Short mmCIF file of C-alpha atoms in Angstrom, two decimals:
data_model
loop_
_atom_site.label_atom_id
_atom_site.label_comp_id
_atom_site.label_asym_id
_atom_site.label_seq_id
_atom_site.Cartn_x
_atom_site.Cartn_y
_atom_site.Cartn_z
CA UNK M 999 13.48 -15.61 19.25
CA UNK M 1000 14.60 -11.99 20.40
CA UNK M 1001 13.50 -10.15 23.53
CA UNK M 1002 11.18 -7.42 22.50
CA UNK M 1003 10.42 -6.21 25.54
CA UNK M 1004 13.93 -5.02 26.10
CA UNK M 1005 15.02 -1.18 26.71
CA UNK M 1006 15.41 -0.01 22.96
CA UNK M 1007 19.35 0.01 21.14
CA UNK M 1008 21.13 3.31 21.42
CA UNK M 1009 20.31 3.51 17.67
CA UNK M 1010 16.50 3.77 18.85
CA UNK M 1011 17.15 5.82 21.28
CA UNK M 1012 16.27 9.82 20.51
CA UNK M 1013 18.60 12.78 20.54
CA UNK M 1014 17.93 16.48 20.90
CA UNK M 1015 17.25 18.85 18.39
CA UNK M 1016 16.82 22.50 18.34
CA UNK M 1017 13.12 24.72 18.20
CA UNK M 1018 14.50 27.14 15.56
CA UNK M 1019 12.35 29.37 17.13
CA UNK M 1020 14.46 30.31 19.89
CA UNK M 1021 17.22 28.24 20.22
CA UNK M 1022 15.75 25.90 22.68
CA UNK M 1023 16.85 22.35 22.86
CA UNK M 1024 14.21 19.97 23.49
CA UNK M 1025 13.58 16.33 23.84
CA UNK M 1026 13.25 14.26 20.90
CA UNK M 1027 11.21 11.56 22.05
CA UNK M 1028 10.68 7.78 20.18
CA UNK M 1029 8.34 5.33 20.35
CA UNK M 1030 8.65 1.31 20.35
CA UNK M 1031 5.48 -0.70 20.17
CA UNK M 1032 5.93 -4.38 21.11
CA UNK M 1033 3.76 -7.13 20.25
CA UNK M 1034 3.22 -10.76 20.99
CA UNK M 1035 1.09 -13.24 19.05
CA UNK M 1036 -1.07 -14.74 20.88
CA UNK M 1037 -3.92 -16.29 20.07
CA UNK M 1038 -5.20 -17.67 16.81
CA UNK M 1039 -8.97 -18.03 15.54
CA UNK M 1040 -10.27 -19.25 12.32
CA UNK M 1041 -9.98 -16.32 10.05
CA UNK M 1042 -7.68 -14.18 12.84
CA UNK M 1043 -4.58 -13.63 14.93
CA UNK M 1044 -4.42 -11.68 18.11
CA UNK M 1045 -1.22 -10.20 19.67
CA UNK M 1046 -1.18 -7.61 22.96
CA UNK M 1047 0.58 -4.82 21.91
CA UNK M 1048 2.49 -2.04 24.63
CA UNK M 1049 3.33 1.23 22.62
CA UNK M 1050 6.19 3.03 24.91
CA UNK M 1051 7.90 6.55 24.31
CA UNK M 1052 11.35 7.17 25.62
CA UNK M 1053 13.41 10.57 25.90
CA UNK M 1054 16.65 11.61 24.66
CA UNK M 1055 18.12 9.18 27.32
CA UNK M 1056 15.96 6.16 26.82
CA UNK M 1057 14.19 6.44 29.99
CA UNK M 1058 10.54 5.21 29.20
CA UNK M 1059 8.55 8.57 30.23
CA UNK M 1060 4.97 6.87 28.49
CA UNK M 1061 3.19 3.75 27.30
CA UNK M 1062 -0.20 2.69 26.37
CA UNK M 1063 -1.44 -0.91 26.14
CA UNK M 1064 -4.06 -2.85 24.24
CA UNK M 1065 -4.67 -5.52 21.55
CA UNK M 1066 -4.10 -5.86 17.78
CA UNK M 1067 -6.38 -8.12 15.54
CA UNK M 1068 -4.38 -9.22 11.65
CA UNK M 1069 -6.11 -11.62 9.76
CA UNK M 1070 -4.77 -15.66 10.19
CA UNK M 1071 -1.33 -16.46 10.44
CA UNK M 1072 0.22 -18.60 7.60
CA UNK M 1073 3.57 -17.60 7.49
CA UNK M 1074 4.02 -19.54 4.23
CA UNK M 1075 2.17 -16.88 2.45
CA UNK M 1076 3.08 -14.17 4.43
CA UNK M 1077 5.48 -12.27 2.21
CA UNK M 1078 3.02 -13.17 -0.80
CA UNK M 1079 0.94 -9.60 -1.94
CA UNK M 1080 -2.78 -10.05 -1.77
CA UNK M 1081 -2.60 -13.07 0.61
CA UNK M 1082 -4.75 -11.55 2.70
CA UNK M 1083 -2.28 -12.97 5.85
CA UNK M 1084 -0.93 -11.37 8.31
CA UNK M 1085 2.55 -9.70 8.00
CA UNK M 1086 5.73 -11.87 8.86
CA UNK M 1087 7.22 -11.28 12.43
CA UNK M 1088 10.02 -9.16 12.71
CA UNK M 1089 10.46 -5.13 13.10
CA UNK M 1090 9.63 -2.46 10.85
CA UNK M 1091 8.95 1.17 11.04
CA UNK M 1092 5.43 3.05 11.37
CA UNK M 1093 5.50 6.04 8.81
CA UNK M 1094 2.68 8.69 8.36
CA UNK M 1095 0.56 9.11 5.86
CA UNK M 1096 2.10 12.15 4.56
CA UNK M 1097 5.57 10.21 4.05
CA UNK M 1098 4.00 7.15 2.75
CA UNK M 1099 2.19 9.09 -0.30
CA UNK M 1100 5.45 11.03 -0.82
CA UNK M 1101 7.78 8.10 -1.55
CA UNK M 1102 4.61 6.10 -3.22
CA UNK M 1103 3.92 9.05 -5.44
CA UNK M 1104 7.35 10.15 -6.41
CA UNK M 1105 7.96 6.33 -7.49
CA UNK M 1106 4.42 6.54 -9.93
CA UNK M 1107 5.59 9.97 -11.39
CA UNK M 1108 8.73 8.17 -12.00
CA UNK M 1109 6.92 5.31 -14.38
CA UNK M 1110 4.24 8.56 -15.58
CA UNK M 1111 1.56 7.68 -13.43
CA UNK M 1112 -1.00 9.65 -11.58
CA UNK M 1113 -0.71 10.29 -7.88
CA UNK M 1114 -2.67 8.65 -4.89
CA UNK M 1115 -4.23 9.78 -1.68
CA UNK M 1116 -4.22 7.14 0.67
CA UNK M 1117 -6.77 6.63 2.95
CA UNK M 1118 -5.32 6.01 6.55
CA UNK M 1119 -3.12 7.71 9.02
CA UNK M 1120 -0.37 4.91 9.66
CA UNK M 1121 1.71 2.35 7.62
CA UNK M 1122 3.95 -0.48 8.49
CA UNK M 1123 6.88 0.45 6.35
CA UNK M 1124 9.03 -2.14 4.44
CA UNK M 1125 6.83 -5.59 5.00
CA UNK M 1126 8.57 -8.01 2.77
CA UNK M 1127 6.19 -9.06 -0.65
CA UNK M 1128 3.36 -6.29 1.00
CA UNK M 1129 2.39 -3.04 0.62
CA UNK M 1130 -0.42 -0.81 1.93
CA UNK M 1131 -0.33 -2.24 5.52
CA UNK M 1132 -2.19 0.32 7.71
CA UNK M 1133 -3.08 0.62 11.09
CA UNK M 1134 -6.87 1.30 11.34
CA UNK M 1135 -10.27 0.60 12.98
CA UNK M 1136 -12.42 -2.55 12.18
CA UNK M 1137 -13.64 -5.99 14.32
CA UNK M 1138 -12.52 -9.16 12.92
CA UNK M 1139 -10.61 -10.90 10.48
CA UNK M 1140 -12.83 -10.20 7.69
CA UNK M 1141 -12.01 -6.37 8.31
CA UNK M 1142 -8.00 -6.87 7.18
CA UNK M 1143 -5.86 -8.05 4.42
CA UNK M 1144 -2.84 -8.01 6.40
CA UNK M 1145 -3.74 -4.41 8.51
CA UNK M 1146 -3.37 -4.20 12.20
CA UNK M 1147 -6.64 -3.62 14.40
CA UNK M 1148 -6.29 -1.97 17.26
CA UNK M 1149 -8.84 -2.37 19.92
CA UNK M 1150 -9.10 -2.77 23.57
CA UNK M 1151 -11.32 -5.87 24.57
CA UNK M 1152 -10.86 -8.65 23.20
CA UNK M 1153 -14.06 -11.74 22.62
CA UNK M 1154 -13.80 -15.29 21.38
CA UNK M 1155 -16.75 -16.27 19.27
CA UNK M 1156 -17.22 -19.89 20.14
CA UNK M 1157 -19.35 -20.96 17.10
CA UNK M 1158 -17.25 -19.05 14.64
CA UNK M 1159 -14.05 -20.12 16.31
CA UNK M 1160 -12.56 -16.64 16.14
CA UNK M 1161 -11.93 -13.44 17.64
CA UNK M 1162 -13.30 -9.72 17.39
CA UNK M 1163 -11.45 -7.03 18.82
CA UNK M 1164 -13.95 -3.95 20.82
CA UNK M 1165 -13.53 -0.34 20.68
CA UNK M 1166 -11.33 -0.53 17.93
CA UNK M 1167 -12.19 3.38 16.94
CA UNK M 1168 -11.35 4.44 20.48
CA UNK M 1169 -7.94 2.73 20.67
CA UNK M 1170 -6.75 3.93 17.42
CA UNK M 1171 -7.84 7.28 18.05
CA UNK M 1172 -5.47 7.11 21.59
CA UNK M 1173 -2.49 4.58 19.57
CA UNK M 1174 -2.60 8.10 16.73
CA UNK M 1175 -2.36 10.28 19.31
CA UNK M 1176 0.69 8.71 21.21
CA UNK M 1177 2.43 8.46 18.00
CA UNK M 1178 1.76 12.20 17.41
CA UNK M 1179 2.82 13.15 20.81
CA UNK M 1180 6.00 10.81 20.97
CA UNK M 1181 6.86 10.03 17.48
CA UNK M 1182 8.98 12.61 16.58
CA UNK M 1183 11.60 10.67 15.94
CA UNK M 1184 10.65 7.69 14.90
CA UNK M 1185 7.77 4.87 15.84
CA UNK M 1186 9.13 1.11 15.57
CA UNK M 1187 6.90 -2.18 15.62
CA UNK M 1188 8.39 -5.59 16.97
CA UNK M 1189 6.27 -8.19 15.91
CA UNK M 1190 6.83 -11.27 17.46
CA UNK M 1191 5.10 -14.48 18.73
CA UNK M 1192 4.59 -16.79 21.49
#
């Protein structure tokens, strides 16, 4: 398995870019969240998750920490739509909302179809067999079908042998805001596993 807690590849790394404005060059800045799979309930998977922002020279200048909660891990039917699984391990980009329903919408006008407004901020781009995978609020396993949870405590319910992530609304609001901050030039999600 790959080191994801590495210092990003040059080709992560962010260049400089001019205002427009006035000529001014200023930092383009990128963000790499890592994640680890670690624990695994009934109905849900845990990983801890460090979202860091480098600058133009891949110097980490930010991070913020905290948990994610997917639904169980079966990597058999990972790459299956609907499976309501988590996503298979590996690295993919986060794309707004905004570019999301763009490339979504120009592929329905393309077969005649009617546009969509999606209803959350963030997407895992590119998950093989899935679409629609979001970052957004919720507790448990039950809350997913294949979505990432953010939250910052994390309980084990021993009679329902599974986990619930806490303050889920407060860490996403602080995870959007990094990514609107830092993401400039690109957000990228290692998923990986212990």
């Amino acid at each position: 398995m790959a080191n994801y807690l590495n210092k990003p590849s040059i080709f992560e790394i962010a260049t400089a870019y001019e205002d427009g404005k006035n000529g001014e060059i200023k930092p383009k800045t990128n963000v790499v969240v890592n994640t680890i799979r670690k624990w695994y309930g009934k109905k849900s998977t845990v990983s801890t998750f460090i979202a860091t922002a480098y600058n133009e020279q891949g110097e980490k200048i930010d991070s913020i920490k905290g948990y994610f909660l997917e639904p169980h891990v079966n990597y058999d039917s990972a790459k299956i739509a609907n499976s309501d699984k988590a996503i298979m391990y590996g690295t993919y980009n986060i794309i707004s909302k905004a570019e999301h329903e763009k490339r979504i919408n120009k592929q329905r006008r393309n077969r005649g179809e009617k546009d969509v407004h999606l209803r959350f901020d963030w997407y895992v781009d590119n998950v093989p067999g899935r679409s629609g995978i979001a970052i957004h609020g919720g507790r448990n396993g039950d809350d997913t079908l294949g979505c990432l949870l953010p939250g910052d405590t994390l309980e084990y319910k021993e009679n329902a042998q599974d986990y619930t992530i806490k303050n889920s609304t407060r860490k996403k609001d602080e995870l959007f805001n990094f990514f609107k901050q830092y993401g400039r030039n690109g957000i990228k999600i290692n998923i990986g596993f212990k």
